[in-house]
mmCIF file of C-alpha atoms in Angstrom:
data_model
loop_
_atom_site.group_PDB
_atom_site.id
_atom_site.type_symbol
_atom_site.label_atom_id
_atom_site.label_comp_id
_atom_site.label_asym_id
_atom_site.label_seq_id
_atom_site.Cartn_x
_atom_site.Cartn_y
_atom_site.Cartn_z
ATOM 1 C CA UNK T 1216 0.000 0.000 0.000
ATOM 2 C CA UNK T 1217 1.606 3.311 -1.052
ATOM 3 C CA UNK T 1218 2.231 6.027 1.483
ATOM 4 C CA UNK T 1219 -0.221 8.884 1.522
ATOM 5 C CA UNK T 1220 1.239 12.067 0.064
ATOM 6 C CA UNK T 1221 1.252 14.969 2.501
ATOM 7 C CA UNK T 1222 1.506 18.358 0.791
ATOM 8 C CA UNK T 1223 4.188 20.612 2.200
ATOM 9 C CA UNK T 1224 3.442 24.269 2.895
ATOM 10 C CA UNK T 1225 4.576 26.443 0.046
ATOM 11 C CA UNK T 1226 5.041 30.109 -0.632
ATOM 12 C CA UNK T 1227 3.854 31.791 -3.763
ATOM 13 C CA UNK T 1228 5.020 35.247 -4.779
ATOM 14 C CA UNK T 1229 2.754 37.294 -7.001
ATOM 15 C CA UNK T 1230 3.578 40.693 -8.416
ATOM 16 C CA UNK T 1231 0.448 42.758 -8.761
ATOM 17 C CA UNK T 1232 -0.229 45.219 -11.506
ATOM 18 C CA UNK T 1233 -1.149 48.820 -11.006
ATOM 19 C CA UNK T 1234 -4.269 49.692 -9.110
ATOM 20 C CA UNK T 1235 -5.719 53.148 -9.639
ATOM 21 C CA UNK T 1236 -8.046 55.018 -7.340
ATOM 22 C CA UNK T 1237 -9.681 58.333 -8.035
ATOM 23 C CA UNK T 1238 -10.343 60.490 -5.016
ATOM 24 C CA UNK T 1239 -11.892 63.921 -5.275
ATOM 25 C CA UNK T 1240 -9.930 66.405 -3.271
ATOM 26 C CA UNK T 1241 -12.715 68.803 -2.348
ATOM 27 C CA UNK T 1242 -13.439 68.688 1.381
ATOM 28 C CA UNK T 1243 -11.019 65.818 1.965
ATOM 29 C CA UNK T 1244 -8.197 66.778 4.335
ATOM 30 C CA UNK T 1245 -6.856 63.222 4.595
ATOM 31 C CA UNK T 1246 -7.255 62.328 0.939
ATOM 32 C CA UNK T 1247 -3.849 60.649 0.605
ATOM 33 C CA UNK T 1248 -4.429 58.404 3.598
ATOM 34 C CA UNK T 1249 -7.842 57.431 2.243
ATOM 35 C CA UNK T 1250 -6.381 56.688 -1.184
ATOM 36 C CA UNK T 1251 -3.612 54.579 0.347
ATOM 37 C CA UNK T 1252 -6.114 52.501 2.306
ATOM 38 C CA UNK T 1253 -8.304 52.177 -0.779
ATOM 39 C CA UNK T 1254 -5.566 50.793 -3.009
ATOM 40 C CA UNK T 1255 -4.506 48.326 -0.329
ATOM 41 C CA UNK T 1256 -8.091 47.102 -0.021
ATOM 42 C CA UNK T 1257 -8.350 46.801 -3.808
ATOM 43 C CA UNK T 1258 -5.155 44.753 -3.917
ATOM 44 C CA UNK T 1259 -6.513 42.329 -1.338
ATOM 45 C CA UNK T 1260 -9.852 42.182 -3.197
ATOM 46 C CA UNK T 1261 -8.005 41.279 -6.401
ATOM 47 C CA UNK T 1262 -6.194 38.463 -4.612
ATOM 48 C CA UNK T 1263 -9.476 37.123 -3.278
ATOM 49 C CA UNK T 1264 -11.036 37.305 -6.750
ATOM 50 C CA UNK T 1265 -8.136 35.513 -8.408
ATOM 51 C CA UNK T 1266 -7.300 32.969 -5.729
ATOM 52 C CA UNK T 1267 -10.508 33.149 -3.701
ATOM 53 C CA UNK T 1268 -11.285 29.475 -3.352
ATOM 54 C CA UNK T 1269 -7.722 28.554 -2.408
ATOM 55 C CA UNK T 1270 -7.269 31.381 0.067
ATOM 56 C CA UNK T 1271 -10.712 31.243 1.640
ATOM 57 C CA UNK T 1272 -10.814 27.454 2.039
ATOM 58 C CA UNK T 1273 -7.499 27.443 3.854
ATOM 59 C CA UNK T 1274 -8.027 29.374 7.071
ATOM 60 C CA UNK T 1275 -4.301 29.242 7.768
ATOM 61 C CA UNK T 1276 -3.444 31.051 4.536
ATOM 62 C CA UNK T 1277 -1.664 34.304 5.241
ATOM 63 C CA UNK T 1278 -2.002 37.048 2.657
ATOM 64 C CA UNK T 1279 0.313 40.006 2.998
ATOM 65 C CA UNK T 1280 1.503 42.961 0.981
ATOM 66 C CA UNK T 1281 5.102 44.084 0.919
ATOM 67 C CA UNK T 1282 7.109 46.685 -0.958
ATOM 68 C CA UNK T 1283 3.997 48.794 -1.350
ATOM 69 C CA UNK T 1284 4.711 51.833 -3.487
ATOM 70 C CA UNK T 1285 2.016 54.441 -3.900
ATOM 71 C CA UNK T 1286 2.454 57.326 -6.311
ATOM 72 C CA UNK T 1287 0.112 60.266 -6.353
ATOM 73 C CA UNK T 1288 -0.609 62.560 -9.261
ATOM 74 C CA UNK T 1289 -3.125 65.355 -9.600
ATOM 75 C CA UNK T 1290 -5.166 66.291 -12.631
ATOM 76 C CA UNK T 1291 -7.164 69.519 -12.820
ATOM 77 C CA UNK T 1292 -10.871 69.077 -13.370
ATOM 78 C CA UNK T 1293 -13.563 71.518 -14.382
ATOM 79 C CA UNK T 1294 -17.143 70.432 -14.174
ATOM 80 C CA UNK T 1295 -20.521 72.090 -14.200
ATOM 81 C CA UNK T 1296 -22.933 71.895 -11.345
ATOM 82 C CA UNK T 1297 -26.503 73.029 -10.809
ATOM 83 C CA UNK T 1298 -29.771 72.934 -12.705
ATOM 84 C CA UNK T 1299 -28.803 75.557 -15.278
ATOM 85 C CA UNK T 1300 -25.172 74.397 -15.412
ATOM 86 C CA UNK T 1301 -23.849 77.933 -15.223
ATOM 87 C CA UNK T 1302 -21.594 77.531 -12.242
ATOM 88 C CA UNK T 1303 -18.148 76.070 -12.918
ATOM 89 C CA UNK T 1304 -16.338 74.416 -10.077
ATOM 90 C CA UNK T 1305 -12.629 73.752 -10.295
ATOM 91 C CA UNK T 1306 -11.292 70.811 -8.401
ATOM 92 C CA UNK T 1307 -8.432 68.383 -8.615
ATOM 93 C CA UNK T 1308 -8.626 64.680 -9.238
ATOM 94 C CA UNK T 1309 -6.056 62.781 -7.232
ATOM 95 C CA UNK T 1310 -4.894 59.549 -8.829
ATOM 96 C CA UNK T 1311 -3.265 56.991 -6.569
ATOM 97 C CA UNK T 1312 -1.351 54.201 -8.296
ATOM 98 C CA UNK T 1313 -0.048 51.373 -6.175
ATOM 99 C CA UNK T 1314 2.270 48.497 -6.857
ATOM 100 C CA UNK T 1315 2.934 45.791 -4.314
ATOM 101 C CA UNK T 1316 4.428 42.357 -3.963
ATOM 102 C CA UNK T 1317 1.694 40.041 -2.775
ATOM 103 C CA UNK T 1318 2.658 36.972 -0.789
ATOM 104 C CA UNK T 1319 0.280 34.114 -0.121
ATOM 105 C CA UNK T 1320 1.518 31.547 2.376
ATOM 106 C CA UNK T 1321 -0.548 28.385 2.479
#
């Protein structure tokens, strides 16, 4: 009778792509902190989408982000507001792009 194979724990390293978040800067004093949290959440959501069954079935799986780099850039925006669309409001769109190394330990 052959011995039963016991899988050894393994580590898998995944390099994520860019994740973009748009945050409107009006009335947002902590916009960069919010954007940083948002991109980290999106990264973890992407892992769950791609490897959901494997990660969720194994309660011992440890998902972590490392080497997180977040770059911010601003783009001017002009948009119209109001019923008659006569009032122009200038604001800035803050783009947060994040790259991270994602490690899943099963």
